[in-house]
Amino acid sequence: MVVITGNKVAEGKTKIIWGVDGDPSLAVVESKDDITAGDGAKHDIMRGKAEFATATTCNVFRLLQACGIPLAFREQIDERRFLAKRCHMVPLEVVVRREAHGSFLKRHPYLQKGHVFPRLILEFFLKTTGKQWAGQAIPKDDPFMQITRRRAALFLPDQPLYIQDPFLVLDVFPLSDDPEGYQERYQKIGAMAIEVFLILEKAWQLLGRRLVDFKVEFGITQEGQLVLADVIDSDSWRVVDGGQYIDKQAYRDGRSLALVRDLYQLVAALTERFGLPRQRLIIWRGSESDSLDVFDRAIELMRKGVDGSVEVITCSLHKQPIQALQKLWALVQE
C-alpha cells in the first residue's frame, strides 16, 4: 500500500503522528530515536531505537492481530513507521502486572520486588502532561486512579497508598460521559488488556523469558470501536531474562546507552519469533450422548483461523479404563 504522509497531527517524546493524504480515517505512527525516563528528566538519543521500537511494536501487533484482538494497527510501512486507524485516544495508561516491580513497590512497599500475583493486577493511571488535568494543576503527572461511586480519585503514583488521601476527586473523567455505561467500558478495557497480557506472557514464555508487567493505551475509532492503540515496545513493558531486565528498565537503572541499545535490538529480534503455535484441541467424553455444546466456541475458534485441529474422543474411563489410559498415553506422545 502506498501511503502519502499528510500534516503532523501530534508529536510526543518518542514518536510523531502524521495524517494520511486522502484518508482522514488513517494515521502514520513514526518512532523517534529519543529515549526518556523520569517524566523526561533523563533524555538521550539512541541511534537505531526508532527501528527497534517499530519492529517490536509491529511484531507484537501482528501476533495480536492473529489472535483477533481489535487494533488500531494496520500494517508496517517501513523501518520507522506503521499505518494505523486514526483514533480518539482514551487518556488512560492501563497497566497489567504479573509481578511487583517499579512504581507498584512504591505504592505497596510491604511487598518484595518480584512478588508474583497468581491473579493479574489491573491498574489505571490518568494520562496527563505538564502536571495539568483539564486546566487544573496537579502535583504529579500520570496519577494512579481509582473509580468509586461514579467518581475518580487521584493518588500520587510514587507514594504508599496507605498513607495517602486522594489529592483530587474528579466528577468528570475519561469515558464518564455515559453515566450508566462507563463501568461497562472500563470492564471492557480491563478485560482486553488482560487478554493481551496473557497472549504476550505466553509468547515470551515460549522464548524462555518472563513478561512481568506492561502498560497499554486504547483509542476509539471514527466508527466508535474500542481498539488497542499507540505502541507496545521495550518502553512499554518489563521483560526479565535470567534475572535481568531486557527493556527500558535498564535505562532507568543507569546502565550504559550501548548496553540498552543492545537490549532493544535483542528484543526486536526475539519478537520476530512471535507467532501462534500449532494448537490441538482434544475433547474427551464418556459416551456419544454427551453433548459438545459447551465446546462450541472453542471449536469455532479452532476452525476459524487458528492453526490446529479438533479431535473428539469417546471412551469411558469408568467402563474401559485400560483402553482409555492406552489411548490417553498415545495422544500425549503424538
Short mmCIF file of C-alpha atoms in Angstrom, two decimals:
data_model
loop_
_atom_site.label_atom_id
_atom_site.label_comp_id
_atom_site.label_asym_id
_atom_site.label_seq_id
_atom_site.Cartn_x
_atom_site.Cartn_y
_atom_site.Cartn_z
CA MET A 1 0.00 0.00 0.00
CA VAL A 2 1.36 3.42 -0.98
CA VAL A 3 0.93 5.92 1.86
CA ILE A 4 1.33 9.66 1.31
CA THR A 5 2.02 11.34 4.62
CA GLY A 6 0.00 14.46 5.38
CA ASN A 7 0.26 17.05 8.13
CA LYS A 8 1.75 16.41 11.54
CA VAL A 9 -1.09 15.60 13.95
CA ALA A 10 0.89 15.31 17.18
CA GLU A 11 4.40 14.78 18.48
CA GLY A 12 5.47 13.26 21.76
CA LYS A 13 8.76 12.36 23.38
CA THR A 14 9.25 9.16 21.40
CA LYS A 15 7.00 9.32 18.33
CA ILE A 16 5.26 11.53 15.76
CA ILE A 17 1.72 11.03 14.46
CA TRP A 18 1.07 12.07 10.85
CA GLY A 19 -2.13 12.33 8.88
CA VAL A 20 -2.61 10.45 5.61
CA ASP A 21 -3.40 12.43 2.48
CA GLY A 22 -6.73 11.38 1.04
CA ASP A 23 -7.88 9.30 4.01
CA PRO A 24 -8.73 11.07 7.27
CA SER A 25 -9.52 7.72 8.92
CA LEU A 26 -5.85 6.69 8.92
CA ALA A 27 -2.66 7.90 10.56
CA VAL A 28 1.05 7.14 10.32
CA VAL A 29 2.96 6.46 13.55
CA GLU A 30 6.66 7.29 13.28
CA SER A 31 9.10 6.32 16.02
CA LYS A 32 11.96 8.57 17.12
CA ASP A 33 15.43 7.77 18.44
CA ASP A 34 14.66 9.54 21.73
CA ILE A 35 14.69 7.58 24.97
CA THR A 36 13.50 9.19 28.20
CA ALA A 37 12.88 8.35 31.84
CA GLY A 38 11.62 10.14 34.94
CA ASP A 39 8.94 12.13 33.07
CA GLY A 40 11.61 13.41 30.68
CA ALA A 41 14.17 14.32 33.35
CA LYS A 42 16.54 11.83 31.73
CA HIS A 43 16.79 12.08 27.94
CA ASP A 44 19.14 10.64 25.33
CA ILE A 45 19.22 9.99 21.62
CA MET A 46 19.86 6.32 20.98
CA ARG A 47 20.79 5.51 17.39
CA GLY A 48 18.60 2.75 15.98
CA LYS A 49 15.92 2.97 18.67
CA ALA A 50 13.24 4.06 16.18
CA GLU A 51 13.86 0.96 14.05
CA PHE A 52 13.96 -1.39 17.05
CA ALA A 53 10.80 0.12 18.54
CA THR A 54 8.88 -0.08 15.27
CA ALA A 55 9.98 -3.65 14.64
CA THR A 56 8.96 -4.71 18.16
CA THR A 57 5.60 -2.95 18.01
CA CYS A 58 4.74 -4.38 14.60
CA ASN A 59 5.80 -7.90 15.62
CA VAL A 60 3.60 -7.64 18.72
CA PHE A 61 0.62 -6.24 16.85
CA ARG A 62 0.86 -8.89 14.12
CA LEU A 63 0.62 -11.58 16.82
CA LEU A 64 -2.34 -9.84 18.47
CA GLN A 65 -3.96 -9.39 15.05
CA ALA A 66 -3.72 -13.15 14.51
CA CYS A 67 -5.38 -13.65 17.92
CA GLY A 68 -8.35 -11.48 16.96
CA ILE A 69 -7.62 -8.51 19.23
CA PRO A 70 -9.23 -5.26 17.95
CA LEU A 71 -6.31 -3.00 16.99
CA ALA A 72 -5.65 0.44 15.55
CA PHE A 73 -2.60 -1.10 13.82
CA ARG A 74 -2.98 -1.83 10.10
CA GLU A 75 0.45 -2.61 8.66
CA GLN A 76 4.12 -1.71 8.78
CA ILE A 77 5.21 0.87 6.21
CA ASP A 78 8.99 0.88 6.67
CA GLU A 79 11.64 0.53 9.37
CA ARG A 80 10.43 3.55 11.35
CA ARG A 81 6.71 3.85 10.54
CA PHE A 82 3.46 1.92 10.61
CA LEU A 83 -0.07 2.65 9.44
CA ALA A 84 -2.94 2.75 11.93
CA LYS A 85 -6.58 3.69 12.19
CA ARG A 86 -6.94 7.25 13.40
CA CYS A 87 -8.36 7.22 16.91
CA HIS A 88 -9.60 9.44 19.65
CA MET A 89 -7.18 8.32 22.35
CA VAL A 90 -8.58 7.50 25.79
CA PRO A 91 -6.32 9.43 28.22
CA LEU A 92 -5.51 6.41 30.34
CA GLU A 93 -2.47 4.24 30.85
CA VAL A 94 -3.69 0.72 31.56
CA VAL A 95 -1.19 -1.42 33.45
CA VAL A 96 -1.31 -5.18 33.94
CA ARG A 97 1.11 -6.87 36.36
CA ARG A 98 2.15 -10.46 36.97
CA GLU A 99 4.87 -9.41 39.42
CA ALA A 100 5.56 -6.44 41.70
CA HIS A 101 8.10 -4.10 40.11
CA GLY A 102 8.64 -0.38 39.63
CA SER A 103 6.09 2.08 40.96
CA PHE A 104 3.89 -0.71 42.33
CA LEU A 105 6.50 -1.27 45.04
CA LYS A 106 6.41 2.43 45.91
CA ARG A 107 2.66 2.27 46.39
CA HIS A 108 2.91 -1.08 48.21
CA PRO A 109 6.31 -1.06 49.96
CA TYR A 110 5.41 -4.04 52.16
CA LEU A 111 5.84 -6.35 49.12
CA GLN A 112 9.17 -7.68 47.91
CA LYS A 113 10.39 -6.99 44.37
CA GLY A 114 9.28 -9.81 42.11
CA HIS A 115 6.32 -10.83 44.28
CA VAL A 116 4.17 -12.96 41.98
CA PHE A 117 0.44 -12.31 41.60
CA PRO A 118 -1.41 -15.58 40.80
CA ARG A 119 -4.25 -13.35 39.64
CA LEU A 120 -3.18 -10.49 37.41
CA ILE A 121 -3.26 -6.96 38.85
CA LEU A 122 -5.06 -4.33 36.73
CA GLU A 123 -4.40 -0.63 37.30
CA PHE A 124 -5.49 2.64 35.68
CA PHE A 125 -3.45 5.85 35.52
CA LEU A 126 -4.77 9.17 34.25
CA LYS A 127 -2.59 10.25 31.34
CA THR A 128 -1.52 13.87 31.81
CA THR A 129 1.21 16.28 30.68
CA GLY A 130 2.75 19.33 32.29
CA LYS A 131 1.16 18.48 35.65
CA GLN A 132 -2.22 19.63 34.38
CA TRP A 133 -5.62 17.99 34.02
CA ALA A 134 -8.46 19.93 32.38
CA GLY A 135 -6.71 23.20 33.23
CA GLN A 136 -6.20 22.27 36.86
CA ALA A 137 -2.72 21.93 38.36
CA ILE A 138 -1.85 18.53 39.85
CA PRO A 139 1.25 17.57 41.88
CA LYS A 140 2.39 14.69 39.65
CA ASP A 141 1.78 13.57 36.08
CA ASP A 142 0.06 10.26 35.35
CA PRO A 143 -1.54 9.81 38.80
CA PHE A 144 -2.89 6.47 39.96
CA MET A 145 -6.69 6.42 39.56
CA GLN A 146 -9.39 4.57 41.46
CA ILE A 147 -13.03 4.79 40.40
CA THR A 148 -15.75 4.50 43.03
CA ARG A 149 -19.35 5.71 43.03
CA ARG A 150 -19.05 7.42 39.64
CA ARG A 151 -16.06 9.48 40.72
CA ALA A 152 -12.35 9.10 40.04
CA ALA A 153 -9.95 9.54 42.95
CA LEU A 154 -6.37 10.50 42.04
CA PHE A 155 -3.33 9.49 44.08
CA LEU A 156 0.40 10.12 43.86
CA PRO A 157 1.81 7.16 41.90
CA ASP A 158 5.15 7.07 43.76
CA GLN A 159 3.95 7.15 47.39
CA PRO A 160 2.46 4.41 49.60
CA LEU A 161 -1.30 4.29 49.14
CA TYR A 162 -1.93 3.57 52.81
CA ILE A 163 -0.61 6.99 53.86
CA GLN A 164 -2.49 8.92 51.18
CA ASP A 165 -5.82 10.55 50.73
CA PRO A 166 -6.70 11.39 47.12
CA PHE A 167 -5.25 14.75 46.13
CA LEU A 168 -8.14 15.29 43.70
CA VAL A 169 -11.52 13.66 43.09
CA LEU A 170 -12.99 14.03 39.60
CA ASP A 171 -16.65 14.02 38.70
CA VAL A 172 -15.68 14.13 35.01
CA PHE A 173 -13.02 11.66 33.96
CA PRO A 174 -12.19 9.58 30.86
CA LEU A 175 -15.27 7.80 29.45
CA SER A 176 -17.56 9.24 32.15
CA ASP A 177 -19.72 10.97 29.54
CA ASP A 178 -22.08 7.98 29.76
CA PRO A 179 -23.01 7.77 33.48
CA GLU A 180 -24.80 4.45 33.02
CA GLY A 181 -22.32 2.79 30.67
CA TYR A 182 -18.87 3.90 31.80
CA GLN A 183 -18.42 0.88 34.10
CA GLU A 184 -19.01 -1.48 31.20
CA ARG A 185 -16.44 0.42 29.12
CA TYR A 186 -13.82 0.19 31.85
CA GLN A 187 -14.58 -3.50 32.26
CA LYS A 188 -14.12 -3.99 28.52
CA ILE A 189 -10.81 -2.13 28.54
CA GLY A 190 -9.63 -4.14 31.53
CA ALA A 191 -10.67 -7.46 30.01
CA MET A 192 -8.94 -6.62 26.73
CA ALA A 193 -5.75 -5.53 28.49
CA ILE A 194 -5.64 -8.76 30.49
CA GLU A 195 -6.27 -10.87 27.38
CA VAL A 196 -3.43 -9.08 25.57
CA PHE A 197 -1.12 -9.59 28.54
CA LEU A 198 -1.86 -13.32 28.66
CA ILE A 199 -1.10 -13.67 24.95
CA LEU A 200 2.21 -11.83 25.26
CA GLU A 201 3.09 -13.56 28.52
CA LYS A 202 2.82 -16.92 26.76
CA ALA A 203 4.74 -15.64 23.72
CA TRP A 204 7.64 -14.63 25.99
CA GLN A 205 7.43 -17.90 27.95
CA LEU A 206 7.87 -19.83 24.71
CA LEU A 207 11.11 -17.88 24.23
CA GLY A 208 12.30 -18.58 27.77
CA ARG A 209 11.70 -15.06 29.17
CA ARG A 210 9.17 -13.56 31.61
CA LEU A 211 6.82 -10.69 30.89
CA VAL A 212 6.25 -9.22 34.36
CA ASP A 213 4.18 -6.12 33.55
CA PHE A 214 3.16 -3.77 30.75
CA LYS A 215 1.26 -0.58 30.05
CA VAL A 216 -1.03 -0.12 27.07
CA GLU A 217 -3.33 2.55 25.70
CA PHE A 218 -6.69 2.41 23.96
CA GLY A 219 -8.47 4.51 21.38
CA ILE A 220 -11.88 4.83 19.80
CA THR A 221 -12.02 4.75 16.02
CA GLN A 222 -14.16 7.02 13.89
CA GLU A 223 -16.65 4.13 13.71
CA GLY A 224 -16.88 4.07 17.50
CA GLN A 225 -14.92 0.85 18.02
CA LEU A 226 -12.70 0.47 21.08
CA VAL A 227 -9.25 -0.69 19.97
CA LEU A 228 -5.80 -1.28 21.40
CA ALA A 229 -3.77 1.66 20.11
CA ASP A 230 -0.45 3.50 20.49
CA VAL A 231 2.57 1.14 20.63
CA ILE A 232 3.87 -1.87 22.57
CA ASP A 233 7.65 -1.94 22.61
CA SER A 234 10.56 -2.03 25.04
CA ASP A 235 9.37 1.27 26.55
CA SER A 236 6.02 -0.36 27.38
CA TRP A 237 6.89 -3.45 29.39
CA ARG A 238 9.29 -5.18 31.72
CA VAL A 239 10.70 -8.46 30.44
CA VAL A 240 13.09 -10.49 32.59
CA ASP A 241 15.76 -12.82 31.20
CA GLY A 242 17.81 -14.73 33.77
CA GLY A 243 17.00 -12.20 36.48
CA GLN A 244 17.96 -9.18 34.32
CA TYR A 245 15.67 -6.65 32.65
CA ILE A 246 15.91 -6.54 28.85
CA ASP A 247 13.81 -3.41 28.44
CA LYS A 248 13.71 0.29 29.31
CA GLN A 249 14.20 -0.52 33.00
CA ALA A 250 17.90 -0.99 32.22
CA TYR A 251 18.00 2.65 31.07
CA ARG A 252 16.11 3.81 34.18
CA ASP A 253 18.63 1.91 36.31
CA GLY A 254 21.56 3.78 34.75
CA ARG A 255 23.01 1.08 32.53
CA SER A 256 25.15 2.27 29.62
CA LEU A 257 23.42 3.51 26.49
CA ALA A 258 25.36 0.94 24.44
CA LEU A 259 24.01 -1.89 26.58
CA VAL A 260 20.46 -0.51 26.44
CA ARG A 261 20.73 -0.29 22.65
CA ASP A 262 21.83 -3.94 22.50
CA LEU A 263 18.83 -4.93 24.64
CA TYR A 264 16.37 -3.07 22.40
CA GLN A 265 17.92 -4.73 19.37
CA LEU A 266 17.71 -8.14 21.06
CA VAL A 267 14.02 -7.68 21.89
CA ALA A 268 13.26 -6.61 18.30
CA ALA A 269 14.93 -9.79 17.08
CA LEU A 270 13.22 -12.02 19.65
CA THR A 271 9.75 -10.68 18.85
CA GLU A 272 10.32 -11.64 15.21
CA ARG A 273 9.79 -15.16 16.53
CA PHE A 274 6.37 -14.37 17.99
CA GLY A 275 3.68 -16.45 16.37
CA LEU A 276 0.78 -18.76 17.03
CA PRO A 277 1.97 -22.28 17.84
CA ARG A 278 0.02 -25.10 16.24
CA GLN A 279 -2.87 -25.94 18.54
CA ARG A 280 -4.54 -29.27 19.14
CA LEU A 281 -7.90 -29.36 20.91
CA ILE A 282 -8.87 -32.80 22.23
CA ILE A 283 -12.38 -33.14 23.62
CA TRP A 284 -12.83 -36.29 25.69
CA ARG A 285 -16.29 -37.57 26.54
CA GLY A 286 -17.60 -40.73 28.13
CA SER A 287 -20.34 -41.57 25.63
CA GLU A 288 -21.84 -40.48 22.34
CA SER A 289 -24.78 -38.96 24.24
CA ASP A 290 -22.54 -36.39 25.98
CA SER A 291 -23.24 -33.01 24.40
CA LEU A 292 -20.44 -30.96 22.80
CA ASP A 293 -22.41 -27.72 23.02
CA VAL A 294 -20.22 -26.32 25.80
CA PHE A 295 -17.23 -26.56 23.46
CA ASP A 296 -18.89 -24.78 20.50
CA ARG A 297 -16.99 -21.51 20.99
CA ALA A 298 -13.61 -23.25 21.26
CA ILE A 299 -14.32 -25.43 18.22
CA GLU A 300 -15.42 -22.38 16.22
CA LEU A 301 -12.19 -20.52 17.06
CA MET A 302 -10.04 -23.51 16.19
CA ARG A 303 -11.71 -23.96 12.82
CA LYS A 304 -11.81 -20.28 12.03
CA GLY A 305 -8.21 -19.23 11.79
CA VAL A 306 -6.10 -20.90 14.43
CA ASP A 307 -3.50 -23.27 13.00
CA GLY A 308 -4.57 -26.52 14.61
CA SER A 309 -7.01 -29.37 14.78
CA VAL A 310 -10.01 -30.55 16.78
CA GLU A 311 -10.40 -34.18 17.79
CA VAL A 312 -13.27 -35.73 19.72
CA ILE A 313 -12.51 -38.89 21.71
CA THR A 314 -15.36 -41.03 23.03
CA CYS A 315 -14.20 -43.53 25.63
CA SER A 316 -15.41 -44.13 29.17
CA LEU A 317 -12.67 -44.16 31.79
CA HIS A 318 -15.16 -45.85 34.10
CA LYS A 319 -16.19 -48.67 31.77
CA GLN A 320 -12.98 -49.08 29.74
CA PRO A 321 -10.14 -47.87 31.99
CA ILE A 322 -7.30 -49.82 30.32
CA GLN A 323 -8.35 -48.87 26.78
CA ALA A 324 -8.87 -45.24 27.85
CA LEU A 325 -5.44 -44.98 29.52
CA GLN A 326 -3.75 -46.50 26.49
CA LYS A 327 -5.50 -44.02 24.23
CA LEU A 328 -4.56 -41.14 26.53
CA TRP A 329 -0.87 -42.11 26.55
CA ALA A 330 -0.91 -42.41 22.76
CA LEU A 331 -2.42 -38.93 22.41
CA VAL A 332 0.15 -37.40 24.78
CA GLN A 333 3.03 -38.88 22.79
CA GLU A 334 1.79 -37.80 19.34
#
